[in-house]
Coordinates of C-alpha atoms and ligand atoms in Angstrom, one line a residue:
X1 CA 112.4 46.2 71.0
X2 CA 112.1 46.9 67.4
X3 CA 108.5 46.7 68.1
X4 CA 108.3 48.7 70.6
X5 CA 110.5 51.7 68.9
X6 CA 107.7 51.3 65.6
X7 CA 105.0 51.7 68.0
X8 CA 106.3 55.1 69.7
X9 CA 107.9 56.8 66.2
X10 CA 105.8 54.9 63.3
X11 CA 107.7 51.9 61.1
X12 CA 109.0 54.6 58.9
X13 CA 111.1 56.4 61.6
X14 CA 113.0 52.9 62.6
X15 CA 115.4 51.8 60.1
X16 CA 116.8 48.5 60.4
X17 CA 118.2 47.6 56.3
X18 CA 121.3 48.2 56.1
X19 CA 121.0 50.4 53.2
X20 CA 119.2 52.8 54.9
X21 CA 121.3 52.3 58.6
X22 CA 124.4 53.2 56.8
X23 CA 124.5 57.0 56.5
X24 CA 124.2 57.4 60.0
X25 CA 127.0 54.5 60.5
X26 CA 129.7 56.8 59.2
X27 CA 131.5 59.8 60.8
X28 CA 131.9 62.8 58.7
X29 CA 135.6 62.3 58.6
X30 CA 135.3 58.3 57.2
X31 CA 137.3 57.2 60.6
X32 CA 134.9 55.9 62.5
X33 CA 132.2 53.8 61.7
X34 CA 130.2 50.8 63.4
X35 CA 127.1 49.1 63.0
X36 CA 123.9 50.0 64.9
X37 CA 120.9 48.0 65.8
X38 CA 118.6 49.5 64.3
X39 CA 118.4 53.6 63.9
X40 CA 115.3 55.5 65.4
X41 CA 114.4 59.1 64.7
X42 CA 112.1 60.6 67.3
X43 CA 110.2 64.1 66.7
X44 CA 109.3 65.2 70.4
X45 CA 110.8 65.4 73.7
X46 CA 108.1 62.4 74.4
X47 CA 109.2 60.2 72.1
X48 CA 112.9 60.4 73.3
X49 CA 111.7 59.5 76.9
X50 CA 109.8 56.7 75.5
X51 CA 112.2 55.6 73.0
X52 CA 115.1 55.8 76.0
X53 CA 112.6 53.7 78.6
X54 CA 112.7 50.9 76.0
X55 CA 116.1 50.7 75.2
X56 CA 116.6 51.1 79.3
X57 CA 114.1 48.2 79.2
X58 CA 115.9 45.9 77.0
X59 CA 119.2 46.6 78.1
X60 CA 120.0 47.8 74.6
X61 CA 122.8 50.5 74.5
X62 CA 122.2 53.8 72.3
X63 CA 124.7 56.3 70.0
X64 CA 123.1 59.9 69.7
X65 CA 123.5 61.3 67.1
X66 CA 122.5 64.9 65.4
X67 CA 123.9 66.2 62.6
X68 CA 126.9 63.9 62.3
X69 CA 129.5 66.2 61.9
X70 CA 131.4 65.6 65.1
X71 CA 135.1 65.1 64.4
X72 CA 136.2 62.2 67.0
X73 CA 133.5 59.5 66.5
X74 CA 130.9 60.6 69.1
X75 CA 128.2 60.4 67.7
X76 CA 128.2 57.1 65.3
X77 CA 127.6 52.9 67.0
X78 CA 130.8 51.4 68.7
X79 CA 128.8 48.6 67.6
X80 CA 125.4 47.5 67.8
X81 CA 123.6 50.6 69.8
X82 CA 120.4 51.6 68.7
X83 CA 121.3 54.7 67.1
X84 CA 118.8 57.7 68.5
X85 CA 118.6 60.4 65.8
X86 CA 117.6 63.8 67.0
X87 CA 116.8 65.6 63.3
X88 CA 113.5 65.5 63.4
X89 CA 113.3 67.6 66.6
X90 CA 113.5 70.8 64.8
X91 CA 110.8 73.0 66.5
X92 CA 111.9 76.6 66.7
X93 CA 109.8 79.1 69.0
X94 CA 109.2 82.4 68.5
X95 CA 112.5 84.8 69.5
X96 CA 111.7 86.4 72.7
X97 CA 113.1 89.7 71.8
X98 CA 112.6 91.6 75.1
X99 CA 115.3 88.7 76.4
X100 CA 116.8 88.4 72.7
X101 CA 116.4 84.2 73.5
X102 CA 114.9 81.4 71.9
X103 CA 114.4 77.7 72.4
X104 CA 115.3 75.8 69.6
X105 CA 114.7 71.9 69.1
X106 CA 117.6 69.6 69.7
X107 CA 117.7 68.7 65.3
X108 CA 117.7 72.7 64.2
X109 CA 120.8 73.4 62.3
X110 CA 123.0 76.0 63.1
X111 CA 122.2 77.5 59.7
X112 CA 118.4 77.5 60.0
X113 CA 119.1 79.1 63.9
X114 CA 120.8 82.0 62.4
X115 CA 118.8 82.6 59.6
X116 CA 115.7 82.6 62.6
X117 CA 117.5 84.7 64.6
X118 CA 118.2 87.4 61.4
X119 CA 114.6 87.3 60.6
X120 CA 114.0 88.7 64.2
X121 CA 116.6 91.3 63.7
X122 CA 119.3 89.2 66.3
X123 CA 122.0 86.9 66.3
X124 CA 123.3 83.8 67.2
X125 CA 126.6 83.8 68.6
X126 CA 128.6 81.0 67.8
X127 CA 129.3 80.5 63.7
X128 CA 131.1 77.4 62.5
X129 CA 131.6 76.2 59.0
X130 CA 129.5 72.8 59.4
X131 CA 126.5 75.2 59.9
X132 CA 124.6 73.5 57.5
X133 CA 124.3 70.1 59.1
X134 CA 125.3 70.6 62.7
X135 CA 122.4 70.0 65.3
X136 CA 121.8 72.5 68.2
X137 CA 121.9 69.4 70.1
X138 CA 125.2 68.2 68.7
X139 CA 127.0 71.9 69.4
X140 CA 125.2 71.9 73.3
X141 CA 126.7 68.0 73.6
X142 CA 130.1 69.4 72.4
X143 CA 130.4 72.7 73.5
X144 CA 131.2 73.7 70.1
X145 CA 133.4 76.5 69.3
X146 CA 134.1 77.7 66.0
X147 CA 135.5 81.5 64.7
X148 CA 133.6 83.6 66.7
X149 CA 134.5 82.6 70.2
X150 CA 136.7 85.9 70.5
X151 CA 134.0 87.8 70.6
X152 CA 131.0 85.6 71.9
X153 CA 132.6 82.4 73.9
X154 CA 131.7 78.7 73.1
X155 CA 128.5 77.0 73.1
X156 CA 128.0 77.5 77.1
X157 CA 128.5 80.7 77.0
X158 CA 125.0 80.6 74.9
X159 CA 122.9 78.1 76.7
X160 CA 120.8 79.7 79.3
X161 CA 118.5 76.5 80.0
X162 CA 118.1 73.0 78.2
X163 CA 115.4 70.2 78.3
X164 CA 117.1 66.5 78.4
X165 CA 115.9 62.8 78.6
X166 CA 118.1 60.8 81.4
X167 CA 119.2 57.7 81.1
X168 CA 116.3 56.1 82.5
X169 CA 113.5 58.0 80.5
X170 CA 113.3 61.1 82.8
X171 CA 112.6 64.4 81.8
X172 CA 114.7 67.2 82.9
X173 CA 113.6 70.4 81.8
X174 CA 114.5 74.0 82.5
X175 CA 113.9 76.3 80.0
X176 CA 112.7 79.8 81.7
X177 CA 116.2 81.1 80.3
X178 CA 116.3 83.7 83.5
X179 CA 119.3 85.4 83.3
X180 CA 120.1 84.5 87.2
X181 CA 119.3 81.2 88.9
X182 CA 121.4 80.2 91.6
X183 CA 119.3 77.3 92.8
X184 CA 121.4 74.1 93.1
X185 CA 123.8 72.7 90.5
X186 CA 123.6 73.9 87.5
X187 CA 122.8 70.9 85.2
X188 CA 122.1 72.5 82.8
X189 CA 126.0 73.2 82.2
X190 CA 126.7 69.6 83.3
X191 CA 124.8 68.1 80.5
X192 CA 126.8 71.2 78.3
X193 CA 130.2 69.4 76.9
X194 CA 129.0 65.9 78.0
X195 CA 128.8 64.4 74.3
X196 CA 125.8 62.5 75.0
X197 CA 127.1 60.3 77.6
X198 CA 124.8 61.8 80.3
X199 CA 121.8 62.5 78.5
X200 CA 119.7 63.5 75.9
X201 CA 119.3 67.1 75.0
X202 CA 116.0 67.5 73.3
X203 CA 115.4 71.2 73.6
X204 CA 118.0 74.4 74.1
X205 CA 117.2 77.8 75.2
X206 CA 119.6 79.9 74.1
X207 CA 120.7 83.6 74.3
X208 CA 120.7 85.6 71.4
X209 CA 123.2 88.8 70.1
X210 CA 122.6 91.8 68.2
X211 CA 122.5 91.4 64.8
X212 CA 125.9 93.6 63.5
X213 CA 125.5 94.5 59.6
X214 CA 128.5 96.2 59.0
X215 CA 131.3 93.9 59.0
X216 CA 134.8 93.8 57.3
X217 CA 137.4 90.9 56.6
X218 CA 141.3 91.5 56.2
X219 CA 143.2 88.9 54.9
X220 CA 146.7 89.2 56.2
X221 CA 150.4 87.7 55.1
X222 CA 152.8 87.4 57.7
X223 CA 156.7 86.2 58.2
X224 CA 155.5 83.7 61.0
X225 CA 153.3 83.1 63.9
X226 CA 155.2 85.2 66.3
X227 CA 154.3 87.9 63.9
X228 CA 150.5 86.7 63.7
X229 CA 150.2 86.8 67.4
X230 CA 151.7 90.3 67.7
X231 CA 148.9 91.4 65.1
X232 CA 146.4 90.0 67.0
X233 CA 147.4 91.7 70.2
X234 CA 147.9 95.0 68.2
X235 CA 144.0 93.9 66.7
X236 CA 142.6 92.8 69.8
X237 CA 143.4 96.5 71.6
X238 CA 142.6 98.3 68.6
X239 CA 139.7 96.9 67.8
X240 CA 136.4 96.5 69.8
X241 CA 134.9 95.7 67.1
X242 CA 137.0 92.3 66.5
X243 CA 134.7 89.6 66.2
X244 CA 136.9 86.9 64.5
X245 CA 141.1 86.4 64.3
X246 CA 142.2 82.6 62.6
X247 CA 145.4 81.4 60.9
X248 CA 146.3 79.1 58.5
X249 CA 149.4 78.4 56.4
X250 CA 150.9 78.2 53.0
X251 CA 150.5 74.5 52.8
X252 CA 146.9 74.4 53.8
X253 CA 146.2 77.3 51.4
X254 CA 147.9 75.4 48.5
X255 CA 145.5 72.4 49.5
X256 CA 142.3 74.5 49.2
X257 CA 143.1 76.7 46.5
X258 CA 144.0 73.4 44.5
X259 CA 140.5 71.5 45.9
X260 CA 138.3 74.6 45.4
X261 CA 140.1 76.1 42.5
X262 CA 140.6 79.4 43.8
X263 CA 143.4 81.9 42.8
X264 CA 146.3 83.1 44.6
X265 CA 145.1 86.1 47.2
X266 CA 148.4 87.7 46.7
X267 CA 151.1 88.1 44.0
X268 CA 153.3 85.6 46.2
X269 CA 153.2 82.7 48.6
X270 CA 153.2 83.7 52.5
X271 CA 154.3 81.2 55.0
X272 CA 151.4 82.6 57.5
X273 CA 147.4 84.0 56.8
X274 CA 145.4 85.9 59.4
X275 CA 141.7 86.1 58.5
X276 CA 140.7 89.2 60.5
X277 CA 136.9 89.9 60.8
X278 CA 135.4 93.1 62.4
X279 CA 131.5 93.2 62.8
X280 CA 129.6 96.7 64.1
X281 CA 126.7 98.6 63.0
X282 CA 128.7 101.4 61.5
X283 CA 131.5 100.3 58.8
X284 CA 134.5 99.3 60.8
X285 CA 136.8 99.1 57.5
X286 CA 138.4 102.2 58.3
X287 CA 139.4 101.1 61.9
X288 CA 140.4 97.6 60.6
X289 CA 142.8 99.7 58.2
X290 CA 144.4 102.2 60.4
X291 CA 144.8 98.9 62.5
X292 CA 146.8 97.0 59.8
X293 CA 148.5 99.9 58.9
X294 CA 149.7 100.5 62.4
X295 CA 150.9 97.0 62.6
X296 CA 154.7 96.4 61.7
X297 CA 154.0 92.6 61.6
X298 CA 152.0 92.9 58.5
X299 CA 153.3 91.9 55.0
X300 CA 150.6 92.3 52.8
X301 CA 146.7 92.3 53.4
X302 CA 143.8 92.8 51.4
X303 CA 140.3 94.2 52.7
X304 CA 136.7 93.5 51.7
X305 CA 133.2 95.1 53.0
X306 CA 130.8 93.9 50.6
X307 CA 129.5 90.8 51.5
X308 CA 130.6 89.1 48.4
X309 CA 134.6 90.2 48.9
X310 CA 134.0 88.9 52.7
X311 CA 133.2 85.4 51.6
X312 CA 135.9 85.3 49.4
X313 CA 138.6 85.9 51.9
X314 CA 136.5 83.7 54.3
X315 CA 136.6 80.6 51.8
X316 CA 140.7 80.0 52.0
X317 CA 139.9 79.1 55.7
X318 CA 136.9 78.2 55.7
X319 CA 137.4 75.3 53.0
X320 CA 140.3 73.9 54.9
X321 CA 138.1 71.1 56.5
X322 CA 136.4 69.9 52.7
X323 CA 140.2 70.0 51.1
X324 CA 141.8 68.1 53.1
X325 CA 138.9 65.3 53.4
X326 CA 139.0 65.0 49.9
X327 CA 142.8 64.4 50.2
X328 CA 142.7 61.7 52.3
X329 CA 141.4 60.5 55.7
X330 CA 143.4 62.7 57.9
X331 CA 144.1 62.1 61.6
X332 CA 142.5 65.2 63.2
X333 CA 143.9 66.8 66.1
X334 CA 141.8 69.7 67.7
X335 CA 144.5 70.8 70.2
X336 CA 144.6 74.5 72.4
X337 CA 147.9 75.9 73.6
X338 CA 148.5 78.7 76.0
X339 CA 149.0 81.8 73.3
X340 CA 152.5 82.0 74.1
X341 CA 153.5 78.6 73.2
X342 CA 151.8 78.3 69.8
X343 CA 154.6 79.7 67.8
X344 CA 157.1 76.6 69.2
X345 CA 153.9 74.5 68.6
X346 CA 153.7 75.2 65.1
X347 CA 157.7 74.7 64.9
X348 CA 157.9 71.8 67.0
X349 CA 155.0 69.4 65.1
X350 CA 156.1 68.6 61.9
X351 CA 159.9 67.0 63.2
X352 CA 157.5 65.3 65.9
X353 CA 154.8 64.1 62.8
X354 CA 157.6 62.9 60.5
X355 CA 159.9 61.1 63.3
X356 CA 156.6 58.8 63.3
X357 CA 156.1 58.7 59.9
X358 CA 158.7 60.0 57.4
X359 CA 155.1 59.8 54.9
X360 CA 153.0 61.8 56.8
X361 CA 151.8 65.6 56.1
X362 CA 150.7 67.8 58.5
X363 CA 148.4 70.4 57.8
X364 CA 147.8 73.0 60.6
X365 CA 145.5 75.7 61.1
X366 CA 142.8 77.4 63.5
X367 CA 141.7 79.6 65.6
X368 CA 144.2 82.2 66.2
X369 CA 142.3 84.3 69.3
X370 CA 142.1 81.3 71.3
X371 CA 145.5 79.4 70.6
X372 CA 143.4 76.3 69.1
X373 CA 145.4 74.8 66.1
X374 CA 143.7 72.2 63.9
X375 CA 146.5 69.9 63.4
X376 CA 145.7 67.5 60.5
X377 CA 147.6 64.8 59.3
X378 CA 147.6 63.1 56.1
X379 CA 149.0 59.7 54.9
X380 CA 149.2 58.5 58.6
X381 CA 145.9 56.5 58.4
X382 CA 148.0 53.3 59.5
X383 CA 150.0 55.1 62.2
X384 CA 147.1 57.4 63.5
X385 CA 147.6 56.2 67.3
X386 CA 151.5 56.6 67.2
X387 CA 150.9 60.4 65.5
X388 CA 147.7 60.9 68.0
X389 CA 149.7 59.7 71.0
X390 CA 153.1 62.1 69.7
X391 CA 151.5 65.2 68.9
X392 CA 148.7 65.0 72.2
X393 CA 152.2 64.8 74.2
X394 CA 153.8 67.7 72.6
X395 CA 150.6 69.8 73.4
X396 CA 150.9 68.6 77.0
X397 CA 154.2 69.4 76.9
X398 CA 153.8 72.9 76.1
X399 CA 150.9 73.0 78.9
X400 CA 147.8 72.8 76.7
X401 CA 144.8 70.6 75.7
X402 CA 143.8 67.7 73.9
X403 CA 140.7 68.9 72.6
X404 CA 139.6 72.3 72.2
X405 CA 136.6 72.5 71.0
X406 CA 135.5 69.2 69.5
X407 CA 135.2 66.9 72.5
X408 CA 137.1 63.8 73.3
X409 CA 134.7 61.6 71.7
X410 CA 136.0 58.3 70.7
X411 CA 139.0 59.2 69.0
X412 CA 141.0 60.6 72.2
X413 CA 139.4 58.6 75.4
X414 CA 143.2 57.1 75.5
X415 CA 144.8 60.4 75.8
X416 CA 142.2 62.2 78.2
X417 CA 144.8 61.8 81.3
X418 CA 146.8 63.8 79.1
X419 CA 144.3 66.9 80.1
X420 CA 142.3 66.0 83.2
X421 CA 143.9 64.5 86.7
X422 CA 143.0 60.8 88.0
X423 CA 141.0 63.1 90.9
X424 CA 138.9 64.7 87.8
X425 CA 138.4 61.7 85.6
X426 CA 137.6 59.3 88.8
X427 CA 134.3 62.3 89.7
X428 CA 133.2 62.1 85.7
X429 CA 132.8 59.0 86.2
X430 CA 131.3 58.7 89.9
X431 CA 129.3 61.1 88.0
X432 CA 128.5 58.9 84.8
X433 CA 127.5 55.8 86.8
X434 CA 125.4 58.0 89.4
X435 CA 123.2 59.2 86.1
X436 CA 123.8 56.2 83.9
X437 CA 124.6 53.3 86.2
X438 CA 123.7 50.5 83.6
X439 CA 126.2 52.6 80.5
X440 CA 123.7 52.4 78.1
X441 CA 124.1 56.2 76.7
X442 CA 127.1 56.1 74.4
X443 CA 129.3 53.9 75.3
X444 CA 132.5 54.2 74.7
X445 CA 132.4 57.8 74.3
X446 CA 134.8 60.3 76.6
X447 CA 135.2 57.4 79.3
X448 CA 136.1 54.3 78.5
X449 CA 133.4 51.9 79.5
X450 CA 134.1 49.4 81.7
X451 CA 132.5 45.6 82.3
X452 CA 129.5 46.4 83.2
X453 CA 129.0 48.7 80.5
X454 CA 129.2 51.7 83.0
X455 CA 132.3 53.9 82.6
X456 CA 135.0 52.3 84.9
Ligands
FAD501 P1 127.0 64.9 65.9 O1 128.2 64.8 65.1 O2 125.7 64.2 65.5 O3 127.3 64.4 67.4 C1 128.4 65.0 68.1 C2 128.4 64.5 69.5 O4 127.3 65.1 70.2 C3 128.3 63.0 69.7 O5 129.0 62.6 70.8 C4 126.8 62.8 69.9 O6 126.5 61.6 70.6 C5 126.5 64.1 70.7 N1 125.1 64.5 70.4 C6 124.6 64.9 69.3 N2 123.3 65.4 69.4 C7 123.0 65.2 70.8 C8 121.9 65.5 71.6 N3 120.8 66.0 71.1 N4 122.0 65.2 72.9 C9 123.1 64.7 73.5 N5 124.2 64.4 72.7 C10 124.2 64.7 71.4 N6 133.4 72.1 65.7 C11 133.8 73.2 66.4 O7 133.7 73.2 67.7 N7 134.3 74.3 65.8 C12 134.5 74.4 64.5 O8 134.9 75.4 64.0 C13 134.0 73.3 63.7 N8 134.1 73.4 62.3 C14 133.7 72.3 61.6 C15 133.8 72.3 60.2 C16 133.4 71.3 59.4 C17 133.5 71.4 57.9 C18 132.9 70.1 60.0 C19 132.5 68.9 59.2 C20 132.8 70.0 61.4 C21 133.2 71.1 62.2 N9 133.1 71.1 63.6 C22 133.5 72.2 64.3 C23 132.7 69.8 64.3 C24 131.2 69.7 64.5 O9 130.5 70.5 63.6 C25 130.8 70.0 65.9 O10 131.4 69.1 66.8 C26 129.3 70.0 66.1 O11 129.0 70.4 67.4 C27 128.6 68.6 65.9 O12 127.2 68.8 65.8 P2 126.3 67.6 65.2 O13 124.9 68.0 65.3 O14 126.8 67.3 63.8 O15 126.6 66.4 66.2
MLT502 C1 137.4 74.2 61.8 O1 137.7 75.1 62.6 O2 137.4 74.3 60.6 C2 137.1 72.9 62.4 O3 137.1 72.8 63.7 C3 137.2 71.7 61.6 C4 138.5 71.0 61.5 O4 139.2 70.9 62.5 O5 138.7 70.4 60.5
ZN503 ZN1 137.6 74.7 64.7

């Protein structure tokens, strides 16, 4: 096989020492790692089918993998799966302004997307801070949210057509981007949010926004999360221009500003932070003002326009992730509530995280618009199932979801009946062995796998 794989990407596109295997064999996070086979790095739609039909061939299981910044385990071995690298795919077409779409290669960061779409005078719609390393393909296979979701939706929202290599080798491809199609089931939004347990996605077409210059962060103190939520309501009337509303909290903030040496943004500690952002072609600061100053629920707050002042306020959440990997290796739990329910949420988890482990230290924090808290726990390395399994049971208690926005993965397969019925998990995977009958394509990954290696 290892022949076969030098013969369709070139020897230097197959690594098999384990020197060079090894910075693909490690999550982001340091949780989850696992040897592969051997790790191959296609650079065309082609070379995945071909690459795909030989593994088929052999029998030999595969890990995708993009950028490797998923945050449960997706996209790194189980053990022993030829691990199918998509960075060299990184082929970006010309915008099509008179649609405002692209099509983008499965390897192109998020980063290098944007700065494309800028260039054309557009936008890309979904903004996340891993934009540096994750993959187009990775974000499609996740469904990736991030902090612009209030005003733009998650990666499906984006994805008007896809091209993808099956499980056996096949090419399915669909990339006319029209803006209505209603002929047959949509796979394209199948393969969207199946974390590469379906297929490969090789190549995205993808809607673009306009491109908004004038934009204006408030960072905001508050007395608690009741009071955040009532000064998102009072923004998200107020403000048509909203683009972006997340929270975090005192502890978090004394994490980052310790990890990034950053100084206080106030005078005193707040128990609760609201990162506001407004984006328009005109300077919204005026509207965010009036806004905040209309709000009872506001403490303090302090406003930047210049872009300088923005990514400033931007960097006590936005460095939330970094800190608290460099803390430890926190169990992460990406978890959505019903708005209503957050505030006992945020109350309820830290008597829940301690009656596991008196040790452990929760830090919280997330995306406000959309109820989806970050809940990360330090020092529970060695209890990370019983925290996983209590906190994923308090958010179904309180009616919400185990994962938000970054997939089920590896890390939360146990916990999926949590969120989905028997009925639904039963026709993912009727729908799993129909596409990959012999389980070759992540294993392991959002369905647990089953004898024969399909998902059972
Ligand atoms: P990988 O990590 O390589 O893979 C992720 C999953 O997708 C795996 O299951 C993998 O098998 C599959 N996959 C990858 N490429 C393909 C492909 N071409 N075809 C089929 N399957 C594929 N996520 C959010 O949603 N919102 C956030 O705000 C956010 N912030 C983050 C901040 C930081 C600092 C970090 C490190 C991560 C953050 N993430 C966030 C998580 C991560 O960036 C996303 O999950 C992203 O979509 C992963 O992209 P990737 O290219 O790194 O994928
Ligand atoms: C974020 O919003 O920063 C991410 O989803 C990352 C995280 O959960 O750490
Ligand atoms: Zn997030």
């Amino acid at each position: 096989l290892i022949k076969q794989l030098r013969a369709i990407v070139g020897d230097a596109h197959v690594l098999v020492d384990a020197d060079l295997r090894a910075p693909y064999e490690t999550d982001w996070t340091r949780r989850f790692h696992g040897p592969a086979s051997c790790v191959v790095r296609p650079a065309s739609t082609d070379e995945v089918a071909a690459v795909v039909r030989a593994c088929a061939a052999a029998g030999a299981p595969m890990v995708v993998q993009g950028g490797n910044t998923g945050l449960v385990g997706g996209g790194v071995p189980g053990g022993g799966e030829v691990l199918v690298s998509l960075t060299r795919l990184t082929r970006l077409e010309p915008v099509d302004d008179v649609a405002a779409q692209v099509t983008a290669g499965a390897g192109v960061t998020l980063e290098k997307l944007h700065q494309h779409a800028r260039a054309a005078g557009l936008d890309f719609g979904v903004d996340l801070a891993a934009r540096s390393a994750a993959t187009v393909g990775g974000l499609v296979a996740t469904n990736a949210g991030g902090i612009r979701v209030l005003r733009y939706g998650s990666m499906r929202a984006q994805v008007t057509g896809l091209e993808a290599v099956l499980a056996d080798g096949t090419i399915v491809s669909r990339l006319t981007g029209l803006a209505k199609d209603n002929t047959g089931y949509d796979l394209t939004h199948l393969l969207t949010g199946s974390e590469g347990t379906l297929a490969i996605i090789t190549r995205v077409r993808l809607r673009l926004v306009p491109l908004l210059p004038a934009r204006a962060v408030a960072l905001v103190a508050l007395a608690d999360t009741d009071a955040a939520l009532a000064l998102l309501a009072t923004a998200r009337d107020g403000l048509p221009t909203l683009s972006a509303a997340e929270v975090f909290y005192a502890d978090g903030l004394r994490l980052v500003r310790e990890h990034a040496g950053l100084p206080a943004p106030f005078s005193e500690p707040y128990p609760v932070y609201v990162v506001l952002e407004c984006a328009a072609r005109t300077d919204p600061t005026d509207a965010l003002l009036e806004t905040l100053a209309a709000s009872d629920a506001v403490v303090d707050a302090t406003v930047a326009s210049d872009a300088t002042g923005r990514t400033r306020l931007w960097t006590f959440r936005e460095t939330h992730t970094e800190a608290i990997s460099a803390a430890g290796v926190p169990v992460k739990l990406d978890v959505c509530v019903p708005l209503r329910a957050l505030p006992s949420l945020v109350r309820d988890l830290p008597a829940t995280i301690t009656a596991v482990s008196p040790a452990a230290r929760p830090i919280v924090f997330g995306h406000l618009a959309e109820g989806n808290l970050h809940v990360n726990v330090l020092g529970a390395e060695d209890v990370s199932t019983e925290v996983t399994d209590a906190v994923l049971r308090l958010v179904a208690a309180h009616h919400g979801s185990v994962s938000s926005e970054h997939g089920i993965g590896r890390a939360k397969v146990a916990w999926l009946g949590l969120s989905r019925s028997p009925v639904e998990i039963a026709t993912m995977r009727r729908i799993k062995d129909s596409l990959d009958p012999a389980g070759l394509l992540n294993p392991g990954v959002l369905l647990p796998s089953g004898s024969s290696g399909a998902a059972r």
